[in-house]
Short mmCIF file of C-alpha atoms in Angstrom, two decimals:
data_model
loop_
_atom_site.label_atom_id
_atom_site.label_comp_id
_atom_site.label_asym_id
_atom_site.label_seq_id
_atom_site.Cartn_x
_atom_site.Cartn_y
_atom_site.Cartn_z
CA MET M 11 98.55 113.12 90.65
CA LYS M 12 96.66 113.81 93.84
CA PHE M 13 93.77 111.39 94.68
CA LYS M 14 90.55 113.09 95.50
CA PRO M 15 88.53 111.28 98.06
CA GLU M 16 85.65 113.82 97.82
CA ILE M 17 84.60 112.01 94.64
CA LEU M 18 83.80 108.87 96.54
CA ARG M 19 83.18 110.35 100.00
CA GLN M 20 79.96 108.52 100.72
CA GLN M 21 80.91 105.34 99.06
CA ASN M 22 84.08 105.13 101.12
CA TYR M 23 82.07 105.44 104.27
CA MET M 24 79.75 102.71 103.08
CA VAL M 25 82.67 100.38 102.19
CA ALA M 26 84.27 101.05 105.56
CA MET M 27 81.00 100.32 107.43
CA ALA M 28 80.61 97.08 105.45
CA ASN M 29 84.18 96.20 106.22
CA LYS M 30 83.53 96.68 109.96
CA CYS M 31 80.25 94.75 109.77
CA LEU M 32 78.03 97.69 110.66
CA LEU M 33 76.29 97.26 107.32
CA PRO M 34 74.56 95.44 105.65
CA PRO M 35 72.10 93.84 108.11
CA ARG M 36 72.41 90.13 108.61
CA LEU M 37 69.42 87.79 109.15
CA ARG M 38 69.39 84.31 110.60
CA LEU M 39 66.73 82.23 108.74
CA PRO M 40 65.59 78.84 109.69
CA PHE M 41 67.03 75.94 107.59
CA VAL M 42 69.20 78.56 105.85
CA GLY M 43 71.53 80.13 108.42
CA GLU M 44 72.87 83.69 108.32
CA VAL M 45 72.15 85.64 105.21
CA VAL M 46 73.12 89.20 104.22
CA TYR M 47 70.34 91.33 103.07
CA TRP M 48 71.08 94.35 100.95
CA THR M 49 68.77 95.85 98.38
CA ARG M 50 68.39 99.13 96.50
CA SER M 51 65.46 100.07 98.66
CA LEU M 52 67.36 99.46 101.93
CA ARG M 53 70.40 101.20 100.53
CA HIS M 54 68.48 104.32 99.59
CA ASN M 55 67.10 104.44 103.13
CA ILE M 56 70.52 104.14 104.72
CA TYR M 57 71.92 106.89 102.44
CA PHE M 58 68.95 109.13 103.37
CA LEU M 59 69.47 108.41 107.03
CA LEU M 60 73.31 108.91 107.04
CA PHE M 61 73.93 111.34 104.27
CA TRP M 62 71.05 112.86 102.47
CA GLY M 63 68.37 113.56 105.05
CA PRO M 64 67.86 116.90 106.69
CA TRP M 65 68.83 115.36 110.11
CA ALA M 66 71.66 113.30 108.85
CA PRO M 67 75.13 113.34 110.46
CA PHE M 68 76.39 115.25 107.32
CA GLU M 69 74.90 118.68 107.34
CA ASN M 70 76.04 119.16 103.76
CA PRO M 71 77.86 116.86 101.25
CA TRP M 72 81.35 117.77 102.61
CA HIS M 73 80.94 118.52 106.28
CA LEU M 74 80.14 116.42 109.34
CA ARG M 75 78.04 118.14 112.02
CA GLU M 76 80.28 119.37 114.81
CA ASN M 77 78.29 117.62 117.51
CA TYR M 78 79.42 114.34 116.09
CA ARG M 79 83.06 115.14 116.98
CA LYS M 80 82.31 115.56 120.66
CA PRO M 81 82.58 112.40 122.83
CA ASN M 82 80.17 113.72 125.46
CA MET M 83 77.43 114.10 122.92
CA ARG M 84 77.51 110.44 121.67
CA HIS M 85 74.54 109.21 123.83
CA GLU M 86 72.34 112.13 122.98
CA LEU M 87 73.24 111.88 119.29
CA SER M 88 72.56 108.13 119.43
CA LYS M 89 69.02 108.80 120.80
CA GLN M 90 68.35 111.42 118.09
CA LEU M 91 69.49 109.03 115.40
CA ALA M 92 67.41 106.27 116.88
CA ARG M 93 64.28 108.40 116.69
CA HIS M 94 65.00 109.23 113.10
CA VAL M 95 65.38 105.46 112.34
CA LEU M 96 61.96 104.83 113.93
CA TRP M 97 60.27 107.49 112.03
CA LEU M 98 61.92 106.31 108.70
CA ALA M 99 60.81 102.70 109.58
CA LEU M 100 57.25 103.99 110.17
CA ALA M 101 57.18 105.78 106.94
CA ASN M 102 58.42 102.68 105.07
CA LEU M 103 55.73 100.68 106.72
CA VAL M 104 52.93 103.16 105.82
CA PHE M 105 54.08 103.36 102.17
CA ALA M 106 54.97 99.66 101.88
CA PRO M 107 51.85 98.61 99.97
CA LEU M 108 52.29 101.35 97.33
CA VAL M 109 55.96 100.69 96.98
CA PHE M 110 55.30 96.95 96.74
CA ILE M 111 52.81 97.40 93.85
CA TRP M 112 55.46 99.71 92.13
CA GLN M 113 58.16 97.00 92.57
CA ILE M 114 55.91 94.38 90.99
CA LEU M 115 55.14 96.66 88.07
CA TYR M 116 58.77 97.64 87.66
CA ALA M 117 59.95 93.94 87.69
CA PHE M 118 57.26 92.97 85.26
CA PHE M 119 58.06 95.67 82.68
CA ASN M 120 61.83 95.33 83.22
CA TYR M 121 62.08 91.58 82.88
CA ALA M 122 59.08 90.55 80.69
CA GLU M 123 60.78 91.27 77.42
CA VAL M 124 64.11 89.89 78.69
CA ILE M 125 62.47 86.57 79.68
CA LYS M 126 60.70 86.33 76.24
CA ARG M 127 63.95 86.98 74.40
CA GLU M 128 66.22 84.84 76.74
CA PRO M 129 64.18 82.46 78.83
CA GLY M 130 67.10 81.35 80.93
CA SER M 131 68.39 84.91 81.72
CA LEU M 132 66.96 84.74 85.33
CA GLY M 133 69.17 81.75 85.98
CA VAL M 134 72.33 83.64 85.18
CA ARG M 135 74.49 84.70 88.06
CA ASN M 136 75.72 88.25 88.66
CA TRP M 137 77.36 90.13 91.49
CA SER M 138 74.95 91.19 94.18
CA LEU M 139 74.75 94.64 95.66
CA TYR M 140 76.34 93.28 98.85
CA GLY M 141 79.12 91.62 96.76
CA ARG M 142 79.83 94.86 94.96
CA LEU M 143 79.99 96.61 98.38
CA TYR M 144 82.19 94.06 100.12
CA LEU M 145 84.65 93.70 97.18
CA ARG M 146 85.10 97.35 96.48
CA HIS M 147 88.44 99.00 97.30
CA PHE M 148 88.61 102.39 98.99
CA ASN M 149 88.76 105.20 96.43
CA GLU M 150 87.85 102.84 93.61
CA LEU M 151 85.76 104.39 90.79
CA ASP M 152 82.60 102.63 89.41
CA HIS M 153 84.08 101.85 86.04
CA GLU M 154 87.15 100.22 87.78
CA LEU M 155 84.96 98.11 90.00
CA ASN M 156 82.73 97.09 87.05
CA ALA M 157 85.86 96.07 84.98
CA ARG M 158 87.31 94.14 87.81
CA LEU M 159 84.15 92.20 88.60
CA ASN M 160 83.45 91.55 84.90
CA ARG M 161 86.82 89.78 84.70
CA ALA M 162 85.97 87.75 87.72
CA HIS M 163 82.61 86.73 86.36
CA ARG M 164 83.79 83.78 84.35
CA PRO M 165 86.01 82.16 87.05
CA ALA M 166 83.27 82.77 89.66
CA THR M 167 80.76 80.94 87.42
CA LYS M 168 83.24 78.15 86.98
CA TYR M 169 83.91 77.91 90.70
CA LEU M 170 80.25 77.50 91.62
CA SER M 171 79.74 75.06 88.75
CA ALA M 172 82.17 72.76 90.50
CA PHE M 173 79.48 72.04 93.18
CA SER M 174 76.61 69.77 92.39
CA SER M 175 73.98 67.99 94.42
CA PRO M 176 73.02 64.46 93.17
CA MET M 177 69.41 64.87 94.07
CA ALA M 178 69.17 68.21 92.46
CA THR M 179 70.88 66.86 89.35
CA VAL M 180 68.45 63.89 89.06
CA PHE M 181 65.52 66.17 89.62
CA ALA M 182 66.78 68.74 86.98
CA ARG M 183 67.39 66.05 84.36
CA SER M 184 63.97 64.53 84.83
CA PHE M 185 62.12 67.87 84.86
CA ALA M 186 64.10 69.14 81.88
CA PHE M 187 63.28 65.94 80.01
CA MET M 188 59.50 66.20 80.67
CA CYS M 189 59.41 69.99 79.81
CA GLY M 190 61.58 69.39 76.74
CA ALA M 191 59.35 66.56 75.53
CA VAL M 192 56.20 68.69 75.81
CA LEU M 193 57.88 71.64 74.20
CA ALA M 194 59.12 69.46 71.32
CA VAL M 195 55.53 68.20 70.67
CA LEU M 196 54.22 71.76 70.60
CA LEU M 197 56.99 72.86 68.28
CA LEU M 198 56.24 69.94 65.93
CA LEU M 199 52.52 70.86 65.94
CA THR M 200 53.29 74.48 65.10
CA VAL M 201 55.40 73.38 62.15
CA TYR M 202 52.62 71.11 60.95
CA ASP M 203 49.89 73.75 61.47
CA GLU M 204 50.71 77.27 62.44
CA ASP M 205 47.18 77.84 63.66
CA VAL M 206 48.26 75.92 66.81
CA LEU M 207 49.83 79.19 67.92
CA SER M 208 46.33 80.82 68.02
CA VAL M 209 45.08 78.37 70.59
CA GLU M 210 44.75 80.03 73.97
CA HIS M 211 47.85 79.83 76.24
CA VAL M 212 49.89 77.74 73.93
CA LEU M 213 52.53 80.52 73.36
CA THR M 214 52.59 81.16 77.13
CA MET M 215 53.14 77.50 77.77
CA MET M 216 56.03 77.34 75.32
CA THR M 217 57.64 80.27 76.89
CA LEU M 218 57.39 78.78 80.38
CA LEU M 219 58.58 75.35 79.19
CA GLY M 220 61.59 76.90 77.50
CA ALA M 221 62.47 78.95 80.65
CA SER M 222 62.18 75.77 82.79
CA VAL M 223 64.46 73.80 80.45
CA ALA M 224 67.10 76.60 80.55
CA VAL M 225 66.90 76.78 84.44
CA CYS M 226 67.21 73.01 84.67
CA ARG M 227 70.11 72.88 82.37
CA ALA M 228 71.92 75.42 84.57
CA LEU M 229 71.55 73.01 87.47
CA ILE M 230 73.07 70.16 85.61
CA PRO M 231 76.90 70.02 85.96
CA ASP M 232 79.20 69.41 83.13
CA GLU M 233 80.41 65.83 83.58
CA THR M 234 83.13 66.18 80.92
CA MET M 235 85.15 68.53 83.10
CA ALA M 236 87.20 67.90 86.31
CA TRP M 237 87.12 70.81 88.58
CA CYS M 238 89.54 71.84 91.33
CA PRO M 239 87.71 74.24 93.76
CA GLU M 240 90.83 75.47 95.33
CA THR M 241 92.41 76.45 91.95
CA LEU M 242 89.04 78.00 90.73
CA LEU M 243 88.72 80.10 93.85
CA ALA M 244 92.30 81.23 93.44
CA ASN M 245 91.32 82.38 89.94
CA VAL M 246 88.42 84.34 91.44
CA LEU M 247 90.71 85.80 94.10
CA ALA M 248 93.08 87.12 91.42
CA HIS M 249 90.41 89.54 90.33
CA THR M 250 88.11 90.15 93.34
CA HIS M 251 91.24 90.62 95.63
CA TYR M 252 89.28 89.51 98.83
CA LEU M 253 89.09 86.12 100.44
CA PRO M 254 87.98 85.79 104.07
CA SER M 255 90.53 83.92 106.21
CA GLY M 256 87.90 81.26 107.10
CA TRP M 257 87.82 80.27 103.39
CA LYS M 258 91.38 79.30 103.18
CA ASN M 259 91.69 75.57 102.14
CA GLN M 260 87.86 75.32 102.54
CA ALA M 261 86.92 76.09 98.90
CA HIS M 262 85.38 72.67 98.44
CA THR M 263 82.97 72.97 101.44
CA THR M 264 79.29 73.85 101.13
CA ARG M 265 79.69 76.58 103.80
CA VAL M 266 82.12 78.50 101.58
CA ARG M 267 79.87 77.98 98.51
CA SER M 268 76.87 79.27 100.47
CA GLU M 269 78.72 82.40 101.59
CA PHE M 270 80.09 82.95 98.11
CA GLN M 271 76.70 82.71 96.60
CA GLN M 272 75.72 85.77 98.64
CA LEU M 273 78.34 87.68 96.78
CA PHE M 274 77.57 86.09 93.39
CA GLN M 275 73.85 85.28 93.35
CA ILE M 276 71.45 83.99 90.78
CA ARG M 277 69.56 86.92 89.16
CA VAL M 278 66.19 85.58 90.20
CA VAL M 279 67.18 85.68 93.85
CA GLY M 280 68.06 89.38 93.49
CA VAL M 281 64.67 90.08 91.77
CA LEU M 282 62.77 88.34 94.62
CA GLU M 283 64.79 90.23 97.20
CA GLU M 284 63.92 93.51 95.52
CA LEU M 285 60.22 92.56 95.37
CA LEU M 286 60.11 91.76 99.07
CA SER M 287 62.20 94.78 100.04
CA PRO M 288 59.25 97.14 100.81
CA LEU M 289 58.02 94.60 103.31
CA ILE M 290 61.31 93.74 104.94
CA THR M 291 62.99 97.11 104.98
CA PRO M 292 60.81 98.59 107.94
CA TYR M 293 61.66 95.44 109.94
CA LEU M 294 65.38 95.68 109.22
CA LEU M 295 65.49 99.34 110.10
CA TRP M 296 63.69 98.72 113.42
CA ARG M 297 65.40 95.38 114.33
CA HIS M 298 68.95 95.83 113.02
CA ILE M 299 69.67 99.54 112.51
CA TYR M 300 67.86 100.90 115.42
CA PRO M 301 69.87 99.07 118.13
CA ARG M 302 73.20 100.05 116.63
CA THR M 303 72.85 103.80 116.36
CA LEU M 304 75.56 104.41 119.04
CA ASP M 305 77.99 102.38 116.85
CA PHE M 306 77.23 104.63 113.89
CA VAL M 307 77.75 107.78 115.98
CA ASP M 308 81.10 106.37 117.31
CA PHE M 309 82.12 105.34 113.83
CA TYR M 310 81.66 108.86 112.46
CA ARG M 311 83.62 110.33 115.44
CA ASN M 312 86.46 107.93 115.28
CA PHE M 313 86.87 107.55 111.49
CA THR M 314 86.30 111.06 110.17
CA VAL M 315 89.24 113.31 109.32
CA SER M 316 89.23 116.83 107.84
CA VAL M 317 91.29 117.42 104.70
CA VAL M 318 92.08 120.96 103.64
CA GLY M 319 90.29 121.83 100.38
CA VAL M 320 88.30 118.56 100.50
CA GLY M 321 86.30 118.55 103.75
CA ASP M 322 85.48 115.66 105.97
CA VAL M 323 86.32 112.26 104.65
CA CYS M 324 86.38 108.71 106.00
CA SER M 325 89.85 108.09 107.48
CA PHE M 326 90.00 104.63 105.89
CA ALA M 327 90.03 106.31 102.57
CA GLN M 328 93.43 107.78 103.44
CA MET M 329 94.83 104.18 103.26
CA ASP M 330 97.01 104.75 106.20
CA VAL M 331 98.80 101.50 106.80
CA ARG M 332 100.00 102.73 110.32
CA LYS M 333 96.46 103.52 111.64
CA HIS M 334 94.24 101.09 109.71
CA GLY M 335 96.69 98.49 108.53
CA ASN M 336 97.01 94.92 109.97
CA PRO M 337 100.49 93.68 110.92
CA ASP M 338 99.61 90.23 109.55
CA TRP M 339 99.12 91.71 106.09
CA GLN M 340 102.13 94.00 106.21
CA GLY M 341 104.82 91.47 107.25
CA GLY M 342 107.27 94.13 108.61
CA TYR M 343 107.35 96.02 105.30
CA THR M 344 106.68 99.45 106.85
CA SER M 345 109.06 101.34 109.09
CA VAL M 346 106.21 101.91 111.51
CA ALA M 347 104.17 98.74 112.13
CA ALA M 348 100.43 98.96 112.34
CA ALA M 349 98.98 99.35 115.77
CA PRO M 350 97.53 96.07 117.04
CA ASN M 351 94.06 97.56 117.52
CA GLN M 352 91.25 95.45 116.11
CA TYR M 353 88.73 98.30 116.20
CA THR M 354 90.89 100.67 113.94
CA GLN M 355 92.16 97.90 111.71
CA ALA M 356 90.46 97.25 108.42
CA GLU M 357 89.38 93.58 107.93
CA ASP M 358 90.57 91.16 105.24
CA GLY M 359 93.46 93.36 104.25
CA LYS M 360 91.31 96.12 102.88
CA THR M 361 93.68 98.93 103.66
CA GLU M 362 96.76 97.10 102.13
CA LEU M 363 95.02 95.84 99.14
CA SER M 364 93.21 99.18 98.44
CA LEU M 365 96.67 100.89 98.68
CA MET M 366 98.19 98.48 96.19
CA HIS M 367 95.33 98.87 93.85
CA PHE M 368 95.26 102.58 93.93
CA LYS M 369 99.02 102.82 93.37
CA LEU M 370 98.94 100.42 90.43
CA THR M 371 96.04 102.25 88.84
CA ASN M 372 97.59 105.67 89.45
CA PRO M 373 101.36 105.27 88.96
CA SER M 374 102.05 108.95 89.29
CA TRP M 375 100.56 109.19 92.74
CA HIS M 376 103.13 109.63 95.56
CA PRO M 377 102.01 107.96 98.73
CA PRO M 378 103.47 108.75 102.23
CA PRO M 379 106.91 107.18 102.94
CA GLU M 380 105.63 104.29 105.00
CA ALA M 381 103.02 103.38 102.36
CA GLN M 382 105.55 103.68 99.55
CA GLN M 383 107.93 101.43 101.39
CA PHE M 384 105.08 98.84 101.67
CA VAL M 385 104.11 99.10 97.96
CA GLU M 386 107.65 98.90 96.78
CA ALA M 387 108.26 95.82 98.96
CA VAL M 388 105.16 93.98 97.74
CA GLU M 389 105.94 94.88 94.10
CA ARG M 390 109.41 93.60 94.51
CA GLU M 391 108.38 90.25 96.12
CA SER M 392 105.44 89.65 93.96
CA SER M 393 107.32 90.43 90.79
CA LEU M 394 109.16 87.20 91.39
CA ILE M 395 105.95 85.39 90.32
CA MET M 396 106.47 85.97 86.63
CA PRO M 397 104.04 85.13 83.77
CA HIS M 398 105.08 82.15 81.87
CA SER M 399 102.76 82.56 78.93
CA GLU M 400 99.61 84.45 78.07
CA GLY M 401 96.88 83.59 80.54
CA GLU M 402 99.11 81.46 82.72
CA LEU M 403 101.16 82.35 85.87
CA TYR M 404 103.90 80.00 87.05
CA THR M 405 106.01 80.37 90.21
CA ASN M 406 108.10 77.24 90.08
CA ALA M 407 111.30 79.10 89.23
CA ASP M 408 114.10 79.32 91.82
CA LEU M 409 113.43 82.42 94.00
CA THR M 410 116.62 83.37 95.49
CA ASP M 411 115.41 86.56 97.20
CA SER M 412 112.18 85.18 98.63
CA SER M 413 111.01 82.32 100.79
CA ILE M 414 108.04 81.76 98.55
CA ARG M 415 107.45 79.02 95.96
CA GLY M 416 104.10 78.44 94.41
CA ASP M 417 102.21 76.43 91.88
CA ALA M 418 100.71 77.22 88.52
CA TYR M 419 97.56 79.49 88.30
CA ARG M 420 95.45 80.33 85.34
CA LEU M 421 94.08 83.86 85.18
CA GLU M 422 91.09 84.08 82.87
CA GLY M 423 91.27 86.54 79.90
CA PRO M 424 93.92 88.79 78.55
CA LEU M 425 95.73 90.91 81.17
CA ASN M 426 97.47 94.21 80.89
CA SER M 427 100.46 94.90 83.05
CA ASN M 428 98.65 96.74 85.83
CA ILE M 429 95.92 94.13 86.10
CA GLU M 430 98.53 91.35 86.10
CA ASN M 431 100.64 93.09 88.75
CA MET M 432 97.59 93.52 91.03
CA SER M 433 96.57 89.89 90.62
CA LEU M 434 100.16 88.74 91.54
CA SER M 435 100.26 91.22 94.47
CA THR M 436 96.88 89.91 95.69
CA LEU M 437 97.88 86.25 95.65
CA TYR M 438 101.23 87.09 97.31
CA LEU M 439 99.54 89.21 100.13
CA HIS M 440 96.99 86.58 100.85
CA ASP M 441 99.50 83.83 101.12
CA ARG M 442 101.77 85.94 103.28
CA HIS M 443 98.78 86.82 105.52
CA TYR M 444 97.87 83.15 105.98
CA ARG M 445 101.41 82.28 106.99
CA GLN M 446 101.68 85.26 109.33
CA ALA M 447 98.25 84.58 110.95
CA GLY M 448 99.23 81.02 111.94
CA SER M 449 98.42 77.44 111.06
CA ARG M 450 94.83 77.37 112.01
CA TYR M 451 93.71 78.13 108.37
CA ARG M 452 96.22 75.63 106.86
CA ARG M 453 95.99 71.94 106.37
CA PRO M 454 98.77 69.43 105.23
CA ALA M 455 99.97 69.98 101.75
CA GLU M 456 98.82 66.52 100.61
CA GLU M 457 95.25 67.38 101.37
CA THR M 458 94.89 70.35 99.06
CA THR M 459 96.78 72.73 96.74
CA PRO M 460 97.55 75.94 98.56
CA LEU M 461 97.48 79.33 96.99
CA LEU M 462 101.29 79.90 97.33
CA ARG M 463 103.12 77.12 99.08
CA SER M 464 106.02 77.93 101.38
CA ASN M 465 109.35 76.11 101.36
#
């Protein structure tokens, strides 16, 4: 089987830009800190600017404009792209009132029936647009991404449930009690006399009270369970496959929780972001995209390759472990080590993990020799971490061919062989990276349970 990057040409560029922190924009808010802002409206504008528009770098869906390949044209192209960004920002500003009204109407008609049927649905968490972009592999199809994130939904929810604020818990209990008491009285009155429902605003009050109780209950932790954040985050990692190095042994901290919430946000937060998007998008285009137009021009020139019969594609999508790999993630598995160039390296092991994922999901694909060597080595080493029983992974057996020993991990839900192998490979690669990168991300063993503990 030959993999066809033209199917995901634009998505691969966007995944690569997100990996190299060109996108999405990051805002620093008072009392909140740095947040990542990525909405459908902003995404459509970026796609129009970079791929779809008449002056976009791509003159058609498969071919980059020749000027973008010339280093001596980079400043001129940057100025042209900057002018297009300003015009696009101005157009968004002019039409912002109309789009804002449309967003309000769309949200009302889209969520009114859902709230009536399930009052607590807005308090449910789901993967944000930024989370889906950050966690996506190169050359990963939509249904593969959806299936992987669906498997990670339950452990991600459990991980965030491990955090609780005493003040928020007290407030939620008190408010839920008051709302529940009023709601109970109204329900008893409707049982006694159904004409109560005909009183003005009674039905609306009952709906709002029910929604408030559902939201408050979501804020109250389950006191019958003892959570281990490190193990829960390892369960999430087994399916999402990405864990920033700064999160290692920090799963119990509020900083990691806040950053993870940007990937796995409450639905009402996403709704509010979409509502405000018409007002914020012009500012982001002017303040965050406009100053970085030269970076976009350089990105297209440095990371675009021509493939016969396919056209121009993002070089990261080739999953070349020599050009875009990281030596800390490879551990000497390839015959030609990755060049220690931070600019060309994919961050967070994106190249290595994408290569493993694509090979496991497409077993008949034959990668280049150095990539094949890497895949076989990882499969051989991670296969030593054998499943003990359904839903559980144990690594306490004697490992004669490896320096790795680990502890027990529970992977949520039934796993087929490819999913299980990818989960094992992910845990193995992350542990090897942490050990290769040095001790700055590790703490003494008695302080926490590591993902995979070395002898």
